[in-house]
Amino acid sequence: MTEYTDQERDTIRTAAFGAMTLVSAADPGFFAMFKESLAASKALAGSSGVVKEALTKGGIPSLPKSSVADVEATVLPALTQSMTILSSKAPAEADSYRATILEACDKVAAAAGGVAEKETAEIAKIRAALG
């Protein structure tokens, strides 16, 4: 099993949780947020490898609460950095991580009865950051 530093695990976890947070925040609403949280949980429940480790060990990362732009400024670079970490230490995990994050984001976006334009735009930013 590949070893990661605490900082690397934190980056991978921040990126994963943050990506779903960005999609959910793109089209806010109380009931939508609840449905989206459930969708994200289900999408990640079957994850494996570094994704599962990052999401089940450690806690929920602290993300900026001031604005979506501030969350983006933290999460998008963390996604890119996560891919760099994984590509260098465990290339097979990098592809799995990318696929899992994108699948979870798609499920979050569709959870409240359709995908809004803002959610689609946010997923495009996430996809770009993942490379």
PDB file of C-alpha atoms in Angstrom:
ATOM      1  CA  MET A   1       0.000   0.000   0.000  1.00  0.00           C
ATOM      2  CA  THR A   2       1.285   3.427  -0.891  1.00  0.00           C
ATOM      3  CA  GLU A   3       2.249   5.652   2.006  1.00  0.00           C
ATOM      4  CA  TYR A   4       1.137   9.275   2.065  1.00  0.00           C
ATOM      5  CA  THR A   5       2.155  12.032   4.433  1.00  0.00           C
ATOM      6  CA  ASP A   6      -0.501  13.598   6.636  1.00  0.00           C
ATOM      7  CA  GLN A   7      -0.367  16.707   4.472  1.00  0.00           C
ATOM      8  CA  GLU A   8      -0.882  14.664   1.298  1.00  0.00           C
ATOM      9  CA  ARG A   9      -3.866  12.871   2.848  1.00  0.00           C
ATOM     10  CA  ASP A  10      -5.319  16.220   3.933  1.00  0.00           C
ATOM     11  CA  THR A  11      -4.928  17.595   0.401  1.00  0.00           C
ATOM     12  CA  ILE A  12      -6.578  14.530  -1.155  1.00  0.00           C
ATOM     13  CA  ARG A  13      -9.437  14.662   1.382  1.00  0.00           C
ATOM     14  CA  THR A  14      -9.938  18.431   1.019  1.00  0.00           C
ATOM     15  CA  ALA A  15     -10.088  18.069  -2.745  1.00  0.00           C
ATOM     16  CA  ALA A  16     -12.613  15.207  -2.637  1.00  0.00           C
ATOM     17  CA  PHE A  17     -15.000  16.761  -0.117  1.00  0.00           C
ATOM     18  CA  GLY A  18     -14.485  20.214  -1.579  1.00  0.00           C
ATOM     19  CA  ALA A  19     -15.386  19.149  -5.121  1.00  0.00           C
ATOM     20  CA  MET A  20     -18.785  17.911  -3.966  1.00  0.00           C
ATOM     21  CA  THR A  21     -19.262  21.017  -1.857  1.00  0.00           C
ATOM     22  CA  LEU A  22     -18.626  23.220  -4.901  1.00  0.00           C
ATOM     23  CA  VAL A  23     -21.224  21.387  -6.985  1.00  0.00           C
ATOM     24  CA  SER A  24     -23.780  21.535  -4.189  1.00  0.00           C
ATOM     25  CA  ALA A  25     -23.132  25.229  -3.562  1.00  0.00           C
ATOM     26  CA  ALA A  26     -23.505  26.050  -7.255  1.00  0.00           C
ATOM     27  CA  ASP A  27     -27.285  25.607  -7.037  1.00  0.00           C
ATOM     28  CA  PRO A  28     -28.134  25.999  -3.341  1.00  0.00           C
ATOM     29  CA  GLY A  29     -31.335  25.085  -1.578  1.00  0.00           C
ATOM     30  CA  PHE A  30     -32.050  23.350   1.723  1.00  0.00           C
ATOM     31  CA  PHE A  31     -33.799  20.258   0.359  1.00  0.00           C
ATOM     32  CA  ALA A  32     -31.460  20.095  -2.617  1.00  0.00           C
ATOM     33  CA  MET A  33     -28.464  20.201  -0.274  1.00  0.00           C
ATOM     34  CA  PHE A  34     -29.867  17.313   1.754  1.00  0.00           C
ATOM     35  CA  LYS A  35     -30.493  15.192  -1.359  1.00  0.00           C
ATOM     36  CA  GLU A  36     -27.071  16.090  -2.730  1.00  0.00           C
ATOM     37  CA  SER A  37     -25.355  15.078   0.511  1.00  0.00           C
ATOM     38  CA  LEU A  38     -27.047  11.686   0.370  1.00  0.00           C
ATOM     39  CA  ALA A  39     -26.079  11.269  -3.280  1.00  0.00           C
ATOM     40  CA  ALA A  40     -22.458  12.101  -2.497  1.00  0.00           C
ATOM     41  CA  SER A  41     -22.403   9.621   0.373  1.00  0.00           C
ATOM     42  CA  LYS A  42     -23.794   6.860  -1.831  1.00  0.00           C
ATOM     43  CA  ALA A  43     -21.381   7.649  -4.650  1.00  0.00           C
ATOM     44  CA  LEU A  44     -18.406   7.489  -2.323  1.00  0.00           C
ATOM     45  CA  ALA A  45     -19.557   4.456  -0.322  1.00  0.00           C
ATOM     46  CA  GLY A  46     -18.246   2.064  -2.947  1.00  0.00           C
ATOM     47  CA  SER A  47     -14.906   3.785  -3.369  1.00  0.00           C
ATOM     48  CA  SER A  48     -11.672   1.955  -2.776  1.00  0.00           C
ATOM     49  CA  GLY A  49      -7.976   2.588  -2.366  1.00  0.00           C
ATOM     50  CA  VAL A  50      -6.782   6.078  -1.614  1.00  0.00           C
ATOM     51  CA  VAL A  51     -10.238   7.575  -2.144  1.00  0.00           C
ATOM     52  CA  LYS A  52     -11.770   5.381   0.533  1.00  0.00           C
ATOM     53  CA  GLU A  53      -8.825   5.978   2.854  1.00  0.00           C
ATOM     54  CA  ALA A  54      -8.979   9.745   2.366  1.00  0.00           C
ATOM     55  CA  LEU A  55     -12.692   9.874   3.045  1.00  0.00           C
ATOM     56  CA  THR A  56     -12.843   7.510   5.992  1.00  0.00           C
ATOM     57  CA  LYS A  57      -9.726   8.503   7.925  1.00  0.00           C
ATOM     58  CA  GLY A  58      -9.143  11.918   9.247  1.00  0.00           C
ATOM     59  CA  GLY A  59     -12.204  14.154   9.569  1.00  0.00           C
ATOM     60  CA  ILE A  60     -14.158  16.357   7.346  1.00  0.00           C
ATOM     61  CA  PRO A  61     -11.823  19.056   6.057  1.00  0.00           C
ATOM     62  CA  SER A  62     -12.331  22.666   6.966  1.00  0.00           C
ATOM     63  CA  LEU A  63     -13.263  24.715   3.910  1.00  0.00           C
ATOM     64  CA  PRO A  64     -13.670  28.486   3.701  1.00  0.00           C
ATOM     65  CA  LYS A  65     -17.171  29.586   4.622  1.00  0.00           C
ATOM     66  CA  SER A  66     -17.055  33.101   3.222  1.00  0.00           C
ATOM     67  CA  SER A  67     -17.870  32.530  -0.457  1.00  0.00           C
ATOM     68  CA  VAL A  68     -17.934  29.965  -3.243  1.00  0.00           C
ATOM     69  CA  ALA A  69     -14.989  31.816  -4.811  1.00  0.00           C
ATOM     70  CA  ASP A  70     -12.960  31.236  -1.647  1.00  0.00           C
ATOM     71  CA  VAL A  71     -13.890  27.540  -1.642  1.00  0.00           C
ATOM     72  CA  GLU A  72     -12.863  27.318  -5.308  1.00  0.00           C
ATOM     73  CA  ALA A  73      -9.554  29.002  -4.508  1.00  0.00           C
ATOM     74  CA  THR A  74      -8.862  26.212  -2.001  1.00  0.00           C
ATOM     75  CA  VAL A  75     -10.410  23.194  -3.713  1.00  0.00           C
ATOM     76  CA  LEU A  76      -9.412  23.557  -7.361  1.00  0.00           C
ATOM     77  CA  PRO A  77      -5.665  23.754  -6.608  1.00  0.00           C
ATOM     78  CA  ALA A  78      -6.104  20.880  -4.109  1.00  0.00           C
ATOM     79  CA  LEU A  79      -7.630  18.755  -6.894  1.00  0.00           C
ATOM     80  CA  THR A  80      -4.677  19.478  -9.154  1.00  0.00           C
ATOM     81  CA  GLN A  81      -2.203  18.841  -6.353  1.00  0.00           C
ATOM     82  CA  SER A  82      -3.988  15.584  -5.460  1.00  0.00           C
ATOM     83  CA  MET A  83      -3.598  14.348  -9.018  1.00  0.00           C
ATOM     84  CA  THR A  84       0.099  15.262  -8.916  1.00  0.00           C
ATOM     85  CA  ILE A  85       0.553  13.364  -5.639  1.00  0.00           C
ATOM     86  CA  LEU A  86      -1.318  10.314  -6.877  1.00  0.00           C
ATOM     87  CA  SER A  87       0.288  10.300 -10.312  1.00  0.00           C
ATOM     88  CA  SER A  88       3.739  10.282  -8.764  1.00  0.00           C
ATOM     89  CA  LYS A  89       3.088   7.780  -5.960  1.00  0.00           C
ATOM     90  CA  ALA A  90       0.346   5.488  -7.330  1.00  0.00           C
ATOM     91  CA  PRO A  91      -0.594   6.148 -10.971  1.00  0.00           C
ATOM     92  CA  ALA A  92      -3.411   3.574 -10.981  1.00  0.00           C
ATOM     93  CA  GLU A  93      -4.955   5.342  -7.989  1.00  0.00           C
ATOM     94  CA  ALA A  94      -4.922   8.664  -9.860  1.00  0.00           C
ATOM     95  CA  ASP A  95      -7.316   7.376 -12.531  1.00  0.00           C
ATOM     96  CA  SER A  96      -9.592   5.844  -9.907  1.00  0.00           C
ATOM     97  CA  TYR A  97      -9.573   9.060  -7.860  1.00  0.00           C
ATOM     98  CA  ARG A  98     -10.455  11.185 -10.889  1.00  0.00           C
ATOM     99  CA  ALA A  99     -13.286   8.843 -11.918  1.00  0.00           C
ATOM    100  CA  THR A 100     -14.708   8.625  -8.392  1.00  0.00           C
ATOM    101  CA  ILE A 101     -14.662  12.383  -7.844  1.00  0.00           C
ATOM    102  CA  LEU A 102     -16.328  13.073 -11.197  1.00  0.00           C
ATOM    103  CA  GLU A 103     -18.955  10.374 -10.647  1.00  0.00           C
ATOM    104  CA  ALA A 104     -19.747  11.765  -7.204  1.00  0.00           C
ATOM    105  CA  CYS A 105     -20.012  15.308  -8.593  1.00  0.00           C
ATOM    106  CA  ASP A 106     -22.359  14.140 -11.354  1.00  0.00           C
ATOM    107  CA  LYS A 107     -24.564  12.375  -8.813  1.00  0.00           C
ATOM    108  CA  VAL A 108     -24.593  15.416  -6.541  1.00  0.00           C
ATOM    109  CA  ALA A 109     -25.643  17.630  -9.451  1.00  0.00           C
ATOM    110  CA  ALA A 110     -28.447  15.294 -10.523  1.00  0.00           C
ATOM    111  CA  ALA A 111     -29.741  14.541  -7.018  1.00  0.00           C
ATOM    112  CA  ALA A 112     -32.309  17.312  -6.801  1.00  0.00           C
ATOM    113  CA  GLY A 113     -34.160  16.490 -10.002  1.00  0.00           C
ATOM    114  CA  GLY A 114     -31.879  17.750 -12.732  1.00  0.00           C
ATOM    115  CA  VAL A 115     -28.578  19.413 -13.367  1.00  0.00           C
ATOM    116  CA  ALA A 116     -28.479  23.207 -13.286  1.00  0.00           C
ATOM    117  CA  GLU A 117     -26.238  25.224 -15.605  1.00  0.00           C
ATOM    118  CA  LYS A 118     -24.222  26.468 -12.636  1.00  0.00           C
ATOM    119  CA  GLU A 119     -23.601  22.888 -11.528  1.00  0.00           C
ATOM    120  CA  THR A 120     -22.472  21.929 -15.024  1.00  0.00           C
ATOM    121  CA  ALA A 121     -20.089  24.888 -15.046  1.00  0.00           C
ATOM    122  CA  GLU A 122     -18.678  23.918 -11.647  1.00  0.00           C
ATOM    123  CA  ILE A 123     -18.148  20.315 -12.763  1.00  0.00           C
ATOM    124  CA  ALA A 124     -16.268  21.614 -15.807  1.00  0.00           C
ATOM    125  CA  LYS A 125     -13.909  23.519 -13.484  1.00  0.00           C
ATOM    126  CA  ILE A 126     -13.439  20.402 -11.359  1.00  0.00           C
ATOM    127  CA  ARG A 127     -12.778  18.268 -14.447  1.00  0.00           C
ATOM    128  CA  ALA A 128     -10.176  20.792 -15.634  1.00  0.00           C
ATOM    129  CA  ALA A 129      -8.471  20.838 -12.233  1.00  0.00           C
ATOM    130  CA  LEU A 130      -8.306  17.040 -12.237  1.00  0.00           C
ATOM    131  CA  GLY A 131      -6.623  17.133 -15.636  1.00  0.00           C
TER     132      GLY A 131
END
